[in-house]
PDB file of C-alpha atoms and ligand atoms in Angstrom:
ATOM      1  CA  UNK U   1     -30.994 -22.818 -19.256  1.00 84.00           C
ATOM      2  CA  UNK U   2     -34.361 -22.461 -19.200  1.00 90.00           C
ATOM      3  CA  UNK U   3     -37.331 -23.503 -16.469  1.00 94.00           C
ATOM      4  CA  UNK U   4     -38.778 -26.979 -17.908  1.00 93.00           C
ATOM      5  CA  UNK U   5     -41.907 -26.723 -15.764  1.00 95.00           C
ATOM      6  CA  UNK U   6     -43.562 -25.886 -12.041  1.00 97.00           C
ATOM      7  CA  UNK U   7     -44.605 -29.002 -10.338  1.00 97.00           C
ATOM      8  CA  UNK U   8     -47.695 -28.091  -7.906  1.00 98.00           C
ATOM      9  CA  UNK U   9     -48.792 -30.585  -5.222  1.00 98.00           C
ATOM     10  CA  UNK U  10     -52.723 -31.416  -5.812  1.00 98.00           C
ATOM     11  CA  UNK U  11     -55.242 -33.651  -3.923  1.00 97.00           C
ATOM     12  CA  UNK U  12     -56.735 -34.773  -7.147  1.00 97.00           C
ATOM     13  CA  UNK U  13     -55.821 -34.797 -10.723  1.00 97.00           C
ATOM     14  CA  UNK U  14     -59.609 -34.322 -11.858  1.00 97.00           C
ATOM     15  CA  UNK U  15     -61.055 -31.214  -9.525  1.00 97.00           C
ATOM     16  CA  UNK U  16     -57.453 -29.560 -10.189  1.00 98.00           C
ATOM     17  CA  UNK U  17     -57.917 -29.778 -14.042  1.00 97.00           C
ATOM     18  CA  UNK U  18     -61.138 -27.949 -13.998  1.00 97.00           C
ATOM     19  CA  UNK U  19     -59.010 -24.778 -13.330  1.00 98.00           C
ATOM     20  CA  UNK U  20     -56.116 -25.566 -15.436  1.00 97.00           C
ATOM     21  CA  UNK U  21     -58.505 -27.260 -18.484  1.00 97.00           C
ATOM     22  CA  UNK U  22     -61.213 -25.456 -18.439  1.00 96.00           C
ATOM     23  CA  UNK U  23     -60.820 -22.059 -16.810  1.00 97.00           C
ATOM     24  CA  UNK U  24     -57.209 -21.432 -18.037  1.00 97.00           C
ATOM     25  CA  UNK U  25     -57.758 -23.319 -21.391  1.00 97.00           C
ATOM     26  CA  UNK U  26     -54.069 -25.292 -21.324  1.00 97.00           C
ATOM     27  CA  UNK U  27     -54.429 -29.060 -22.849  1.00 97.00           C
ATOM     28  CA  UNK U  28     -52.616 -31.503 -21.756  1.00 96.00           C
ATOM     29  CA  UNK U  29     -49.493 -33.083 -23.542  1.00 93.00           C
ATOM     30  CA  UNK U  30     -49.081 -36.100 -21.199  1.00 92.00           C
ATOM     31  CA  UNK U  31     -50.428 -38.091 -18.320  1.00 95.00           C
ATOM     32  CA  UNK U  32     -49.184 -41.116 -16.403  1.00 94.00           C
ATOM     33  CA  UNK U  33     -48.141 -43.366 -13.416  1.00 94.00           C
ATOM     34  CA  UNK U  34     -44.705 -42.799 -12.156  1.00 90.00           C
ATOM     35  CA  UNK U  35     -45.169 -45.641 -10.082  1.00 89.00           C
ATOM     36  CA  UNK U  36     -41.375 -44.987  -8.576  1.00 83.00           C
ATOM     37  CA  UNK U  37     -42.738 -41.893  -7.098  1.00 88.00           C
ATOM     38  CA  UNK U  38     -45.777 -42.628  -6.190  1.00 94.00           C
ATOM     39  CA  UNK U  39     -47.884 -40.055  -8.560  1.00 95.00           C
ATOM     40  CA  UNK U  40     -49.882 -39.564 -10.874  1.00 97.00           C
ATOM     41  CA  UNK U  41     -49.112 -36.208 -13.485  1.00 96.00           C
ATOM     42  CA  UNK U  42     -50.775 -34.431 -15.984  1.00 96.00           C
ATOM     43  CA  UNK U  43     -48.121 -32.365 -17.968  1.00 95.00           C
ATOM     44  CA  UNK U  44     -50.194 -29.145 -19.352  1.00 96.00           C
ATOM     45  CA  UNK U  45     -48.036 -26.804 -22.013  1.00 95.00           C
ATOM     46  CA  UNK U  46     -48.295 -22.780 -21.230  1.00 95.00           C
ATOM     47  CA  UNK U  47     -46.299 -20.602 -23.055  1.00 92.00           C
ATOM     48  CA  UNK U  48     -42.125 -22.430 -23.594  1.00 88.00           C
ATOM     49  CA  UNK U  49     -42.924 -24.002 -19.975  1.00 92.00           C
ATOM     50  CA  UNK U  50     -45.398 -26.341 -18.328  1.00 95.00           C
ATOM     51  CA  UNK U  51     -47.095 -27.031 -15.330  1.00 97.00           C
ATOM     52  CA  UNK U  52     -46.988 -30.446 -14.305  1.00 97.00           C
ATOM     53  CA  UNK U  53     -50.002 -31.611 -11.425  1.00 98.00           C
ATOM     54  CA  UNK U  54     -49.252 -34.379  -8.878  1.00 98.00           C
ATOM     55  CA  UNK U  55     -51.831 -36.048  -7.146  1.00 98.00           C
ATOM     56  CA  UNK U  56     -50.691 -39.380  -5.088  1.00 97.00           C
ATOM     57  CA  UNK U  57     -51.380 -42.770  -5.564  1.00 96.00           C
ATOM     58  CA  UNK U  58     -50.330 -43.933  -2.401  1.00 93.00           C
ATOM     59  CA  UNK U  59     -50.061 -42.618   1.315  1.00 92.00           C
ATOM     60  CA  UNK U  60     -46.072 -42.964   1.244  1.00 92.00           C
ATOM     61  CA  UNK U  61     -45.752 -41.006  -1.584  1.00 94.00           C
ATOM     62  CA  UNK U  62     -43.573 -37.703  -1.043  1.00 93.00           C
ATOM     63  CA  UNK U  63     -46.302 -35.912  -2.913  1.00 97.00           C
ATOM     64  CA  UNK U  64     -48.646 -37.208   0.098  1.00 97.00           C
ATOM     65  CA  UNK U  65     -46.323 -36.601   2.786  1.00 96.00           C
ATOM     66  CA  UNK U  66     -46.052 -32.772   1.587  1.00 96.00           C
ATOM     67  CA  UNK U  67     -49.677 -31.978   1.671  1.00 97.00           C
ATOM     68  CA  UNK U  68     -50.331 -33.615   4.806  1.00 96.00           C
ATOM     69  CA  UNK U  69     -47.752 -30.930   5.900  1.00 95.00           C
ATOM     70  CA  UNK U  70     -48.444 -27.884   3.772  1.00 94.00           C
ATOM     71  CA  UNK U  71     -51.457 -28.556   1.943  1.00 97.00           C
ATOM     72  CA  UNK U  72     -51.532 -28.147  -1.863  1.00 97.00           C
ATOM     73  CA  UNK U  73     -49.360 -26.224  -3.627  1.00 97.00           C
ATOM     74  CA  UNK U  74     -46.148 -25.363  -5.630  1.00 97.00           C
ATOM     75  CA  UNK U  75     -43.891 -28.595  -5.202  1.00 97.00           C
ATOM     76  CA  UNK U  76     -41.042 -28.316  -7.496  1.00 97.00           C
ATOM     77  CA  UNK U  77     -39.359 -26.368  -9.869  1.00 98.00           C
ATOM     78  CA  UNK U  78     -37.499 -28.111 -12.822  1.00 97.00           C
ATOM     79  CA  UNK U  79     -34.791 -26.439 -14.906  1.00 96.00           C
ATOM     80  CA  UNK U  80     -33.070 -28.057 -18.187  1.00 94.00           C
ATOM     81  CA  UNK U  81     -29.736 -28.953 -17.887  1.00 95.00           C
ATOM     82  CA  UNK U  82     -27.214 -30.058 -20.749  1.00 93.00           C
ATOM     83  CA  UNK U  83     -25.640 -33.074 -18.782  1.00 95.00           C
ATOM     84  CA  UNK U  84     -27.586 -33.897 -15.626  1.00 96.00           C
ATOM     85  CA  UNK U  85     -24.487 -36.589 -15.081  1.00 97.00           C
ATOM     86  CA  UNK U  86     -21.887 -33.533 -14.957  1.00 97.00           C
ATOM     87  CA  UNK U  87     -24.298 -31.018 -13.073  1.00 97.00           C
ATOM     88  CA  UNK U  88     -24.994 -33.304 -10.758  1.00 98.00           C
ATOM     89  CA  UNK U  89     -21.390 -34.253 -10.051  1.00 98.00           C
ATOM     90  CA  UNK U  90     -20.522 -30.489  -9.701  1.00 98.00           C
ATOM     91  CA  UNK U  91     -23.167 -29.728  -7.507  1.00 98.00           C
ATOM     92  CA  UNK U  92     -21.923 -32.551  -5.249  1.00 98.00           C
ATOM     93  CA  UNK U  93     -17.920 -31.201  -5.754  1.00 98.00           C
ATOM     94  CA  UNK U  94     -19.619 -27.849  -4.145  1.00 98.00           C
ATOM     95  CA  UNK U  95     -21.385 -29.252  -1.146  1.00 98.00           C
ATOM     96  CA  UNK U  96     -24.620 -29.019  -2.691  1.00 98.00           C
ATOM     97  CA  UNK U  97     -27.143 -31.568  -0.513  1.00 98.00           C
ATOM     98  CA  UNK U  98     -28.818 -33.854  -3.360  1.00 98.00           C
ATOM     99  CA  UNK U  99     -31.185 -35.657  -3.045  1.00 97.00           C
ATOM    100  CA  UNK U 100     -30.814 -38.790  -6.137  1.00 97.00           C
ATOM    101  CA  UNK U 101     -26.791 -38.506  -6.639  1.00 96.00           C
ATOM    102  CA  UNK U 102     -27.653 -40.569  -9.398  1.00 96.00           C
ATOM    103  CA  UNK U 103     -30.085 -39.181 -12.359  1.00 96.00           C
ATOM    104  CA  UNK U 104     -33.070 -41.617 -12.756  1.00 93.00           C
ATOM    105  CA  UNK U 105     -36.289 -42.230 -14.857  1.00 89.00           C
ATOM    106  CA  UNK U 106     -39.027 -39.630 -14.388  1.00 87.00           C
ATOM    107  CA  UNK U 107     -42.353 -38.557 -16.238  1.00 84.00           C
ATOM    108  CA  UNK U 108     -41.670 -38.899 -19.616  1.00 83.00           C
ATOM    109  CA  UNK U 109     -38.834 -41.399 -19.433  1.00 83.00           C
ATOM    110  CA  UNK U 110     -36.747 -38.262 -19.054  1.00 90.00           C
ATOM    111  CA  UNK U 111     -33.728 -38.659 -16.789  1.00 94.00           C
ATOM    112  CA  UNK U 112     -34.079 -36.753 -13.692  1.00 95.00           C
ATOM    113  CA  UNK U 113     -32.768 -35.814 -10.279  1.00 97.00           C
ATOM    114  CA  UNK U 114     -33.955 -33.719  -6.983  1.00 97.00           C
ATOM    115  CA  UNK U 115     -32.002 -30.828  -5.316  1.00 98.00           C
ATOM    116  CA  UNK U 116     -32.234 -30.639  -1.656  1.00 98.00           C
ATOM    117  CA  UNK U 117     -34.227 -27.596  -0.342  1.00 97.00           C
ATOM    118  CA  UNK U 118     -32.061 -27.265   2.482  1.00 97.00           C
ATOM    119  CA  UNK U 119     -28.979 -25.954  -0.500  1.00 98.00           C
ATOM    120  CA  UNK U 120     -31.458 -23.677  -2.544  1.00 97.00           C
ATOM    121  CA  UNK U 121     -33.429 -21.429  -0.549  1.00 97.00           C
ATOM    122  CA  UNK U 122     -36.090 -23.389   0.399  1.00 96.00           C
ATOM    123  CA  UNK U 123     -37.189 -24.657  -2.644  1.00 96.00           C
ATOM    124  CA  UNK U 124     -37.536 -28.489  -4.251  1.00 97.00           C
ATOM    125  CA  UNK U 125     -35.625 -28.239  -7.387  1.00 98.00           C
ATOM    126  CA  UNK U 126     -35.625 -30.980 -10.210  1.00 97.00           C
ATOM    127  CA  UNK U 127     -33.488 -31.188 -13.454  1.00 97.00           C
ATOM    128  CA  UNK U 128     -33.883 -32.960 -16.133  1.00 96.00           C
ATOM    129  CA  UNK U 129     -31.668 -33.959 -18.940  1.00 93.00           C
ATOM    130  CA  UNK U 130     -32.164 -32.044 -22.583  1.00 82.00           C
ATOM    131  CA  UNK U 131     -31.691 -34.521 -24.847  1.00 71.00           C
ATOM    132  CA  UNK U 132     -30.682 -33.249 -28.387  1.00 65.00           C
ATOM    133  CA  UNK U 133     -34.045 -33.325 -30.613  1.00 61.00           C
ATOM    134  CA  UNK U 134     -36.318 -33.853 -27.520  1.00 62.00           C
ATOM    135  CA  UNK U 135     -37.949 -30.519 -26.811  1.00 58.00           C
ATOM    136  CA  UNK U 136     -38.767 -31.996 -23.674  1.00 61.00           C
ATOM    137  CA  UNK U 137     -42.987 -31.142 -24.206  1.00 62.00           C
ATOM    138  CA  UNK U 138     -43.701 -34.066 -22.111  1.00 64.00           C
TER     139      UNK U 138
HETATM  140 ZN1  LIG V 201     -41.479 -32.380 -12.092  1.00 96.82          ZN
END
C-alpha cells in the first residue's frame, strides 16, 4: 500500500502553480476537467507520490464548499488499493461511513471512491484502484 497522492484545496490552478512549478520545480504529468466533481486538477509528480491541486469550476462543487469553510488547504489523501471493489465492500462489512459505495471514474479515468471523515480521524480519504501495468503517474 502506498500513498498515491495529497489532494490540496486551491482557489486557482494558475497562482497555486507558481509555488509548486516554479519555486518547488515539480512538472506536471496531467491536467483536466472532472466535470463529475466539479474541478479542475493539475497532477504534479514528487518523489513515488504526487500532489494533485483542485481549484473549482463551479460554486456547488465540494472543492468550493470546503474553502468557503476552511479556506485552502490539504483536501484529501489517496492511498492505492489492489481491489477498490473488495476494500470497499469490507470497509462497509466494518461500519466504515463511505461516501461512493460504488467505485467511480476520477482524474485519470482511474476508478475511485471517498472515505467518510467522520470513520478516519478527520481526514477525506480517496482510493484508487492499481491497475496491473498502470503506475498510476496520472
Ligand atoms: Zn485525489
Amino acid at each position: 500500500m502506498k500513498i498515491n497522492h495529497l489532494g490540496i484545496a486551491v482557489k486557482s490552478l494558475e497562482e497555486s502553480l507558481k509555488f509548486y512549478q516554479e519555486t518547488l520545480g515539480l512538472s506536471i504529468s496531467g491536467r483536466e476537467i472532472v466535470a463529475d466533481q466539479g474541478v479542475e486538477i493539475a497532477m504534479l509528480p514528487i518523489g513515488e507520490s504526487r500532489v494533485e491541486l483542485l481549484q473549482a469550476i463551479d460554486p456547488s462543487s465540494p472543492i468550493a464548499r470546503f474553502i468557503e469553510k476552511r479556506g485552502a488547504g490539504i483536501h484529501h489523501i489517496c492511498i492505492e488499493v489492489d481491489d477498490i471493489v473488495a476494500k470497499l465492500a469490507e470497509m462497509k462489512a466494518d461500519g466504515i461511513q463511505l461516501i461512493d459505495e460504488q467505485p467511480k471514474p476520477g482524474a485519470g479515468g482511474h476508478l475511485i471512491a471517498f472515505v467518510h471523515p467522520k470513520s478516519t480521524a478527520g481526514v477525506l480519504i480517496e482510493l484508487v484502484q492499481k491497475t496491473e501495468g498502470d503506475s498510476l503517474e496520472y
